[in-house]
PDB file of C-alpha atoms in Angstrom:
ATOM      1  CA  THR C 287     -23.221   3.296  -3.068  1.00 92.00           C
ATOM      2  CA  ILE C 288     -20.018   2.131  -1.411  1.00 95.00           C
ATOM      3  CA  ARG C 289     -20.312  -1.427  -0.090  1.00 97.00           C
ATOM      4  CA  ALA C 290     -16.654  -2.442   0.142  1.00 98.00           C
ATOM      5  CA  ILE C 291     -13.377  -0.712   0.978  1.00 98.00           C
ATOM      6  CA  LEU C 292     -10.062  -1.887  -0.454  1.00 98.00           C
ATOM      7  CA  PHE C 293      -6.969  -0.738   1.439  1.00 98.00           C
ATOM      8  CA  ASP C 294      -3.398  -0.455   0.263  1.00 96.00           C
ATOM      9  CA  LEU C 295      -0.908  -1.310   3.039  1.00 94.00           C
ATOM     10  CA  ASP C 296       2.284   0.786   2.992  1.00 89.00           C
ATOM     11  CA  GLY C 297       1.575   4.445   3.657  1.00 89.00           C
ATOM     12  CA  THR C 298      -2.143   3.701   4.061  1.00 95.00           C
ATOM     13  CA  LEU C 299      -2.497   1.217   6.925  1.00 96.00           C
ATOM     14  CA  ILE C 300       1.206   0.711   7.697  1.00 92.00           C
ATOM     15  CA  ASP C 301       3.175   3.819   8.575  1.00 86.00           C
ATOM     16  CA  THR C 302       5.759   4.657   5.913  1.00 69.00           C
ATOM     17  CA  ASP C 303       9.135   3.141   6.750  1.00 54.00           C
ATOM     18  CA  ASP C 304      10.934   6.322   7.841  1.00 55.00           C
ATOM     19  CA  ALA C 305      14.045   4.291   8.590  1.00 50.00           C
ATOM     20  CA  ILE C 306      14.649   4.109   4.834  1.00 56.00           C
ATOM     21  CA  ILE C 307      13.929   7.812   4.337  1.00 59.00           C
ATOM     22  CA  ASN C 308      16.178   8.856   7.213  1.00 60.00           C
ATOM     23  CA  ALA C 309      19.017   6.587   6.150  1.00 59.00           C
ATOM     24  CA  TRP C 310      19.089   7.993   2.624  1.00 58.00           C
ATOM     25  CA  THR C 311      18.372  11.633   3.445  1.00 59.00           C
ATOM     26  CA  GLU C 312      21.975  12.338   4.482  1.00 59.00           C
ATOM     27  CA  ARG C 313      23.366  10.465   1.489  1.00 59.00           C
ATOM     28  CA  LEU C 314      21.323  12.576  -0.938  1.00 57.00           C
ATOM     29  CA  ARG C 315      21.854  15.957   0.729  1.00 57.00           C
ATOM     30  CA  TRP C 316      24.529  16.864  -1.823  1.00 50.00           C
ATOM     31  CA  LEU C 317      21.971  16.419  -4.602  1.00 54.00           C
ATOM     32  CA  SER C 318      19.188  18.582  -3.242  1.00 53.00           C
ATOM     33  CA  PRO C 319      18.440  21.127  -0.498  1.00 56.00           C
ATOM     34  CA  ASN C 320      15.393  18.992   0.308  1.00 58.00           C
ATOM     35  CA  PRO C 321      16.655  15.391  -0.009  1.00 54.00           C
ATOM     36  CA  ARG C 322      13.644  13.953   1.831  1.00 57.00           C
ATOM     37  CA  ARG C 323      11.298  15.314  -0.830  1.00 60.00           C
ATOM     38  CA  LEU C 324      13.652  14.150  -3.587  1.00 57.00           C
ATOM     39  CA  LEU C 325      13.802  10.645  -2.138  1.00 60.00           C
ATOM     40  CA  ARG C 326      10.032  10.392  -1.909  1.00 60.00           C
ATOM     41  CA  ARG C 327       9.736  11.449  -5.547  1.00 60.00           C
ATOM     42  CA  LEU C 328      12.345   8.887  -6.604  1.00 58.00           C
ATOM     43  CA  ILE C 329      10.455   6.153  -4.773  1.00 58.00           C
ATOM     44  CA  MET C 330       7.194   7.242  -6.378  1.00 54.00           C
ATOM     45  CA  ALA C 331       8.780   7.318  -9.850  1.00 57.00           C
ATOM     46  CA  SER C 332      10.132   3.805  -9.397  1.00 53.00           C
ATOM     47  CA  GLU C 333       6.914   2.200  -8.174  1.00 53.00           C
ATOM     48  CA  THR C 334       5.293   1.418 -11.521  1.00 53.00           C
ATOM     49  CA  PRO C 335       8.432  -0.060 -13.188  1.00 52.00           C
ATOM     50  CA  THR C 336       9.195  -1.960  -9.983  1.00 49.00           C
ATOM     51  CA  ASN C 337       5.718  -3.506  -9.989  1.00 44.00           C
ATOM     52  CA  ALA C 338       6.148  -4.390 -13.667  1.00 45.00           C
ATOM     53  CA  PHE C 339       9.471  -6.083 -12.835  1.00 44.00           C
ATOM     54  CA  ILE C 340       7.835  -8.086 -10.034  1.00 45.00           C
ATOM     55  CA  THR C 341       5.116  -9.151 -12.491  1.00 47.00           C
ATOM     56  CA  LEU C 342       7.829 -10.432 -14.850  1.00 45.00           C
ATOM     57  CA  LEU C 343       9.495 -12.339 -12.005  1.00 43.00           C
ATOM     58  CA  ASP C 344       6.139 -13.889 -11.155  1.00 48.00           C
ATOM     59  CA  VAL C 345       5.776 -15.129 -14.724  1.00 44.00           C
ATOM     60  CA  LEU C 346       9.268 -16.624 -14.466  1.00 43.00           C
ATOM     61  CA  HIS C 347       8.513 -18.070 -10.998  1.00 48.00           C
ATOM     62  CA  LEU C 348      11.411 -16.128  -9.471  1.00 43.00           C
ATOM     63  CA  ASP C 349       9.462 -13.721  -7.237  1.00 47.00           C
ATOM     64  CA  ASP C 350       9.731 -15.880  -4.087  1.00 51.00           C
ATOM     65  CA  ASP C 351      13.531 -15.730  -4.313  1.00 46.00           C
ATOM     66  CA  LEU C 352      13.449 -11.943  -4.652  1.00 46.00           C
ATOM     67  CA  PHE C 353      11.196 -11.354  -1.645  1.00 51.00           C
ATOM     68  CA  SER C 354      13.115 -13.841   0.508  1.00 51.00           C
ATOM     69  CA  LEU C 355      16.309 -11.925  -0.249  1.00 46.00           C
ATOM     70  CA  ASN C 356      14.576  -8.627   0.488  1.00 52.00           C
ATOM     71  CA  ASP C 357      13.532  -9.844   3.961  1.00 54.00           C
ATOM     72  CA  ARG C 358      17.096 -10.909   4.746  1.00 48.00           C
ATOM     73  CA  LEU C 359      18.513  -7.563   3.625  1.00 45.00           C
ATOM     74  CA  ARG C 360      15.972  -5.639   5.705  1.00 47.00           C
ATOM     75  CA  ARG C 361      16.889  -7.610   8.826  1.00 47.00           C
ATOM     76  CA  LEU C 362      20.598  -6.980   8.247  1.00 44.00           C
ATOM     77  CA  ARG C 363      19.942  -3.227   7.958  1.00 44.00           C
ATOM     78  CA  GLY C 364      17.762  -3.136  11.047  1.00 44.00           C
ATOM     79  CA  LEU C 365      14.634  -2.138   9.149  1.00 46.00           C
ATOM     80  CA  ARG C 366      11.127  -3.232  10.033  1.00 50.00           C
ATOM     81  CA  THR C 367      10.319  -6.859   9.387  1.00 54.00           C
ATOM     82  CA  PRO C 368       7.081  -8.810   9.933  1.00 56.00           C
ATOM     83  CA  ALA C 369       5.717  -8.691  13.527  1.00 61.00           C
ATOM     84  CA  ASN C 370       7.240  -5.232  13.989  1.00 78.00           C
ATOM     85  CA  PHE C 371       4.925  -3.004  11.983  1.00 88.00           C
ATOM     86  CA  LEU C 372       3.784   0.492  12.898  1.00 88.00           C
ATOM     87  CA  ALA C 373       0.162   1.251  12.046  1.00 94.00           C
ATOM     88  CA  VAL C 374      -0.838   4.687  10.764  1.00 93.00           C
ATOM     89  CA  ASP C 375      -2.374   6.662  13.631  1.00 93.00           C
ATOM     90  CA  GLY C 376      -6.063   5.932  14.057  1.00 96.00           C
ATOM     91  CA  VAL C 377      -6.407   3.193  11.439  1.00 96.00           C
ATOM     92  CA  VAL C 378      -6.772   0.250  13.819  1.00 97.00           C
ATOM     93  CA  ASP C 379      -9.907   1.675  15.438  1.00 96.00           C
ATOM     94  CA  LEU C 380     -11.126   2.895  12.037  1.00 97.00           C
ATOM     95  CA  VAL C 381     -10.828  -0.556  10.469  1.00 97.00           C
ATOM     96  CA  ARG C 382     -12.651  -2.210  13.356  1.00 97.00           C
ATOM     97  CA  THR C 383     -15.509   0.262  13.042  1.00 96.00           C
ATOM     98  CA  LEU C 384     -15.703   0.099   9.239  1.00 96.00           C
ATOM     99  CA  ALA C 385     -15.776  -3.704   9.378  1.00 97.00           C
ATOM    100  CA  THR C 386     -19.162  -3.532  11.086  1.00 96.00           C
ATOM    101  CA  ARG C 387     -20.636  -1.695   8.079  1.00 96.00           C
ATOM    102  CA  TYR C 388     -18.570  -2.571   5.008  1.00 97.00           C
ATOM    103  CA  ALA C 389     -16.783  -5.503   3.429  1.00 98.00           C
ATOM    104  CA  LEU C 390     -13.027  -4.900   3.665  1.00 98.00           C
ATOM    105  CA  ALA C 391     -10.023  -6.129   1.685  1.00 98.00           C
ATOM    106  CA  VAL C 392      -6.302  -5.457   1.482  1.00 98.00           C
ATOM    107  CA  VAL C 393      -4.823  -4.871  -1.976  1.00 97.00           C
ATOM    108  CA  THR C 394      -1.031  -4.718  -1.768  1.00 94.00           C
ATOM    109  CA  THR C 395       2.208  -5.579  -3.522  1.00 88.00           C
ATOM    110  CA  ARG C 396       3.530  -6.948  -0.233  1.00 88.00           C
ATOM    111  CA  SER C 397       3.689 -10.678   0.359  1.00 87.00           C
ATOM    112  CA  ARG C 398       0.895 -12.740   1.875  1.00 91.00           C
ATOM    113  CA  ARG C 399       3.214 -13.401   4.832  1.00 89.00           C
ATOM    114  CA  ASP C 400       3.772  -9.693   5.540  1.00 89.00           C
ATOM    115  CA  THR C 401       0.107  -8.860   5.077  1.00 94.00           C
ATOM    116  CA  HIS C 402      -1.143 -11.470   7.522  1.00 94.00           C
ATOM    117  CA  ALA C 403       1.660 -10.644   9.971  1.00 93.00           C
ATOM    118  CA  PHE C 404       0.485  -7.016  10.080  1.00 94.00           C
ATOM    119  CA  LEU C 405      -3.165  -7.976  10.493  1.00 96.00           C
ATOM    120  CA  ALA C 406      -2.293 -10.487  13.224  1.00 95.00           C
ATOM    121  CA  GLN C 407      -0.097  -7.989  15.069  1.00 94.00           C
ATOM    122  CA  TYR C 408      -3.051  -5.599  15.415  1.00 96.00           C
ATOM    123  CA  HIS C 409      -5.714  -8.339  15.736  1.00 96.00           C
ATOM    124  CA  LEU C 410      -7.441  -7.246  12.526  1.00 97.00           C
ATOM    125  CA  ASP C 411      -7.615 -10.662  10.851  1.00 95.00           C
ATOM    126  CA  ASP C 412     -11.364 -10.996  11.278  1.00 97.00           C
ATOM    127  CA  CYS C 413     -12.026  -7.538   9.821  1.00 98.00           C
ATOM    128  CA  PHE C 414     -10.935  -8.390   6.283  1.00 98.00           C
ATOM    129  CA  GLY C 415     -12.848 -10.648   3.943  1.00 98.00           C
ATOM    130  CA  ALA C 416     -10.008 -10.791   1.406  1.00 98.00           C
ATOM    131  CA  THR C 417      -6.285 -10.084   1.122  1.00 98.00           C
ATOM    132  CA  ILE C 418      -4.893  -9.651  -2.385  1.00 97.00           C
ATOM    133  CA  THR C 419      -1.087  -9.746  -2.369  1.00 94.00           C
ATOM    134  CA  HIS C 420       1.615 -10.048  -5.008  1.00 88.00           C
ATOM    135  CA  GLU C 421       1.194 -13.836  -4.917  1.00 89.00           C
ATOM    136  CA  ASP C 422      -2.488 -13.619  -5.800  1.00 92.00           C
ATOM    137  CA  THR C 423      -2.429 -11.820  -9.162  1.00 90.00           C
ATOM    138  CA  LEU C 424      -0.439 -11.973 -12.364  1.00 86.00           C
ATOM    139  CA  ARG C 425      -0.492  -8.178 -12.790  1.00 88.00           C
ATOM    140  CA  LEU C 426       0.196  -5.656 -10.003  1.00 87.00           C
ATOM    141  CA  LYS C 427      -1.060  -2.109  -9.467  1.00 91.00           C
ATOM    142  CA  PRO C 428      -1.500   0.166 -11.413  1.00 89.00           C
ATOM    143  CA  HIS C 429      -3.090  -2.647 -13.441  1.00 92.00           C
ATOM    144  CA  PRO C 430      -6.734  -3.080 -12.355  1.00 95.00           C
ATOM    145  CA  GLU C 431      -6.477  -6.863 -11.877  1.00 96.00           C
ATOM    146  CA  PRO C 432      -5.800  -6.738  -8.081  1.00 96.00           C
ATOM    147  CA  VAL C 433      -8.837  -4.487  -7.564  1.00 97.00           C
ATOM    148  CA  HIS C 434     -11.037  -6.788  -9.647  1.00 98.00           C
ATOM    149  CA  ARG C 435      -9.777  -9.806  -7.700  1.00 97.00           C
ATOM    150  CA  ALA C 436     -10.617  -8.129  -4.384  1.00 98.00           C
ATOM    151  CA  ALA C 437     -14.116  -7.218  -5.562  1.00 98.00           C
ATOM    152  CA  GLU C 438     -14.698 -10.784  -6.739  1.00 98.00           C
ATOM    153  CA  ALA C 439     -13.431 -12.229  -3.452  1.00 98.00           C
ATOM    154  CA  LEU C 440     -15.783  -9.972  -1.492  1.00 98.00           C
ATOM    155  CA  GLN C 441     -18.637 -10.670  -3.953  1.00 98.00           C
ATOM    156  CA  VAL C 442     -19.239  -6.946  -4.383  1.00 98.00           C
ATOM    157  CA  PRO C 443     -19.511  -5.224  -7.799  1.00 98.00           C
ATOM    158  CA  VAL C 444     -16.368  -3.203  -8.434  1.00 98.00           C
ATOM    159  CA  ALA C 445     -18.514  -0.110  -9.008  1.00 98.00           C
ATOM    160  CA  ASN C 446     -19.514  -0.367  -5.335  1.00 98.00           C
ATOM    161  CA  CYS C 447     -15.905  -0.559  -4.125  1.00 98.00           C
ATOM    162  CA  LEU C 448     -13.671   2.202  -2.801  1.00 98.00           C
ATOM    163  CA  MET C 449      -9.901   1.863  -3.288  1.00 98.00           C
ATOM    164  CA  ILE C 450      -7.855   3.874  -0.805  1.00 97.00           C
ATOM    165  CA  GLY C 451      -4.105   4.347  -1.073  1.00 96.00           C
ATOM    166  CA  ASP C 452      -1.231   6.781  -0.810  1.00 93.00           C
ATOM    167  CA  THR C 453       0.286   6.559  -4.300  1.00 90.00           C
ATOM    168  CA  THR C 454      -0.739   7.091  -7.887  1.00 91.00           C
ATOM    169  CA  VAL C 455      -0.630   3.347  -8.608  1.00 91.00           C
ATOM    170  CA  ASP C 456      -3.412   2.825  -6.053  1.00 95.00           C
ATOM    171  CA  ILE C 457      -5.550   5.550  -7.612  1.00 96.00           C
ATOM    172  CA  LEU C 458      -4.907   4.374 -11.167  1.00 94.00           C
ATOM    173  CA  ALA C 459      -5.668   0.743 -10.311  1.00 95.00           C
ATOM    174  CA  GLY C 460      -8.934   1.733  -8.661  1.00 97.00           C
ATOM    175  CA  LYS C 461     -10.100   4.054 -11.442  1.00 97.00           C
ATOM    176  CA  ARG C 462      -9.105   1.650 -14.221  1.00 95.00           C
ATOM    177  CA  ALA C 463     -11.101  -1.084 -12.521  1.00 97.00           C
ATOM    178  CA  GLY C 464     -14.177   1.141 -12.249  1.00 97.00           C
ATOM    179  CA  ALA C 465     -14.025   1.741  -8.498  1.00 98.00           C
ATOM    180  CA  THR C 466     -14.090   4.975  -6.535  1.00 97.00           C
ATOM    181  CA  ALA C 467     -10.557   5.977  -5.495  1.00 97.00           C
ATOM    182  CA  VAL C 468      -9.464   8.042  -2.509  1.00 97.00           C
ATOM    183  CA  GLY C 469      -5.894   9.195  -1.946  1.00 97.00           C
ATOM    184  CA  VAL C 470      -4.248   9.793   1.427  1.00 95.00           C
ATOM    185  CA  LEU C 471      -1.271  12.034   2.193  1.00 92.00           C
ATOM    186  CA  CYS C 472       0.175   9.992   5.067  1.00 89.00           C
ATOM    187  CA  GLY C 473       2.434   7.987   2.735  1.00 85.00           C
ATOM    188  CA  PHE C 474       4.592   8.767  -0.296  1.00 81.00           C
ATOM    189  CA  GLY C 475       2.121  10.480  -2.593  1.00 85.00           C
ATOM    190  CA  GLU C 476       1.528  14.212  -2.912  1.00 86.00           C
ATOM    191  CA  ARG C 477      -1.749  15.997  -3.517  1.00 92.00           C
ATOM    192  CA  ALA C 478      -1.015  17.232  -7.054  1.00 92.00           C
ATOM    193  CA  GLU C 479       0.002  13.830  -8.403  1.00 90.00           C
ATOM    194  CA  LEU C 480      -2.911  12.052  -6.706  1.00 94.00           C
ATOM    195  CA  GLU C 481      -5.302  14.590  -8.220  1.00 96.00           C
ATOM    196  CA  LYS C 482      -3.704  14.120 -11.643  1.00 93.00           C
ATOM    197  CA  ALA C 483      -4.155  10.356 -11.322  1.00 93.00           C
ATOM    198  CA  GLY C 484      -7.901  10.930 -10.899  1.00 96.00           C
ATOM    199  CA  ALA C 485      -8.526  10.605  -7.163  1.00 97.00           C
ATOM    200  CA  ASP C 486     -12.168  11.229  -6.293  1.00 97.00           C
ATOM    201  CA  ALA C 487     -11.121  12.668  -2.929  1.00 96.00           C
ATOM    202  CA  ILE C 488      -7.878  13.246  -1.030  1.00 96.00           C
ATOM    203  CA  LEU C 489      -7.505  12.981   2.745  1.00 96.00           C
ATOM    204  CA  GLU C 490      -4.663  14.095   4.975  1.00 95.00           C
ATOM    205  CA  THR C 491      -4.601  10.677   6.623  1.00 95.00           C
ATOM    206  CA  THR C 492      -6.419   7.360   6.333  1.00 96.00           C
ATOM    207  CA  ALA C 493      -8.085   7.906   9.713  1.00 95.00           C
ATOM    208  CA  GLU C 494     -10.122  10.726   8.143  1.00 95.00           C
ATOM    209  CA  LEU C 495     -11.970   8.177   6.029  1.00 95.00           C
ATOM    210  CA  GLY C 496     -14.408   7.860   8.891  1.00 91.00           C
ATOM    211  CA  LYS C 497     -15.624  11.396   8.185  1.00 88.00           C
ATOM    212  CA  LEU C 498     -16.724  10.297   4.720  1.00 86.00           C
ATOM    213  CA  LEU C 499     -18.162   6.873   5.522  1.00 88.00           C
ATOM    214  CA  LEU C 500     -19.270   6.882   9.156  1.00 75.00           C
ATOM    215  CA  ILE C 501     -21.934   9.564   9.010  1.00 62.00           C
TER     216      ILE C 501
END
C-alpha cells in the first residue's frame, strides 16, 4: 500500500529547462540530424557520474562553492534561477490534492535553496513533510540513501513509498531502496531506458499520477 510519494524536481515537478536544450541544439546540429535527442541522451549519460562527482565534492566540503558558481553562471546566461521556475503542467493542483491523502517529500540533487524557492513560488511548502536535497545526504541518486532519508523523515516504511522521477537515476534509487518507482516522460528520460531501469509504471506526464492514486 502506498502511503508516501517522493518526487524528483527537474523534469518531474519543474519543467525541463528548455533554454539549455535550445541553446545547444544549434551548436550540435553538425553532429546529428536530431541534435535535441542527442543532447538529451548526453545529459542522461552524464547524470550518474555528475552525481558521483558532487558526492566527492561534498566529502571534501567543496560543494557549496560549486553550486554558488553554477547559480552565477546561470544568471549570466539568462537561464532560470530561483523564484523563476516553471512547473510541469498540472502538478501544482496534483500535489495539493495528493497532500490530503499521502505524505509527500522531494528527493532532488538540487540545493535546499532552489527546492524551497520552487515550493514557495507555487505555495506548496505546506504540502511536503520532507525535502531531501544534495546538502542532506552523503550519497546522491542513483544511490538509495536519499530515498531512505525521505522515508525516515516522513516516518513511513520505504516499502510503502513511491518514488517518481523522469530519469533512470530516480528509478534506480527507488528500486534499490525497496520502494515502488514510477517514471514520467515529461523530462529527460525515455520509455525504453526507464523500463530497463525497472520502473513499475511509466506515465506520459507527472499529472497523470492522479489516475493511479486518486481513484
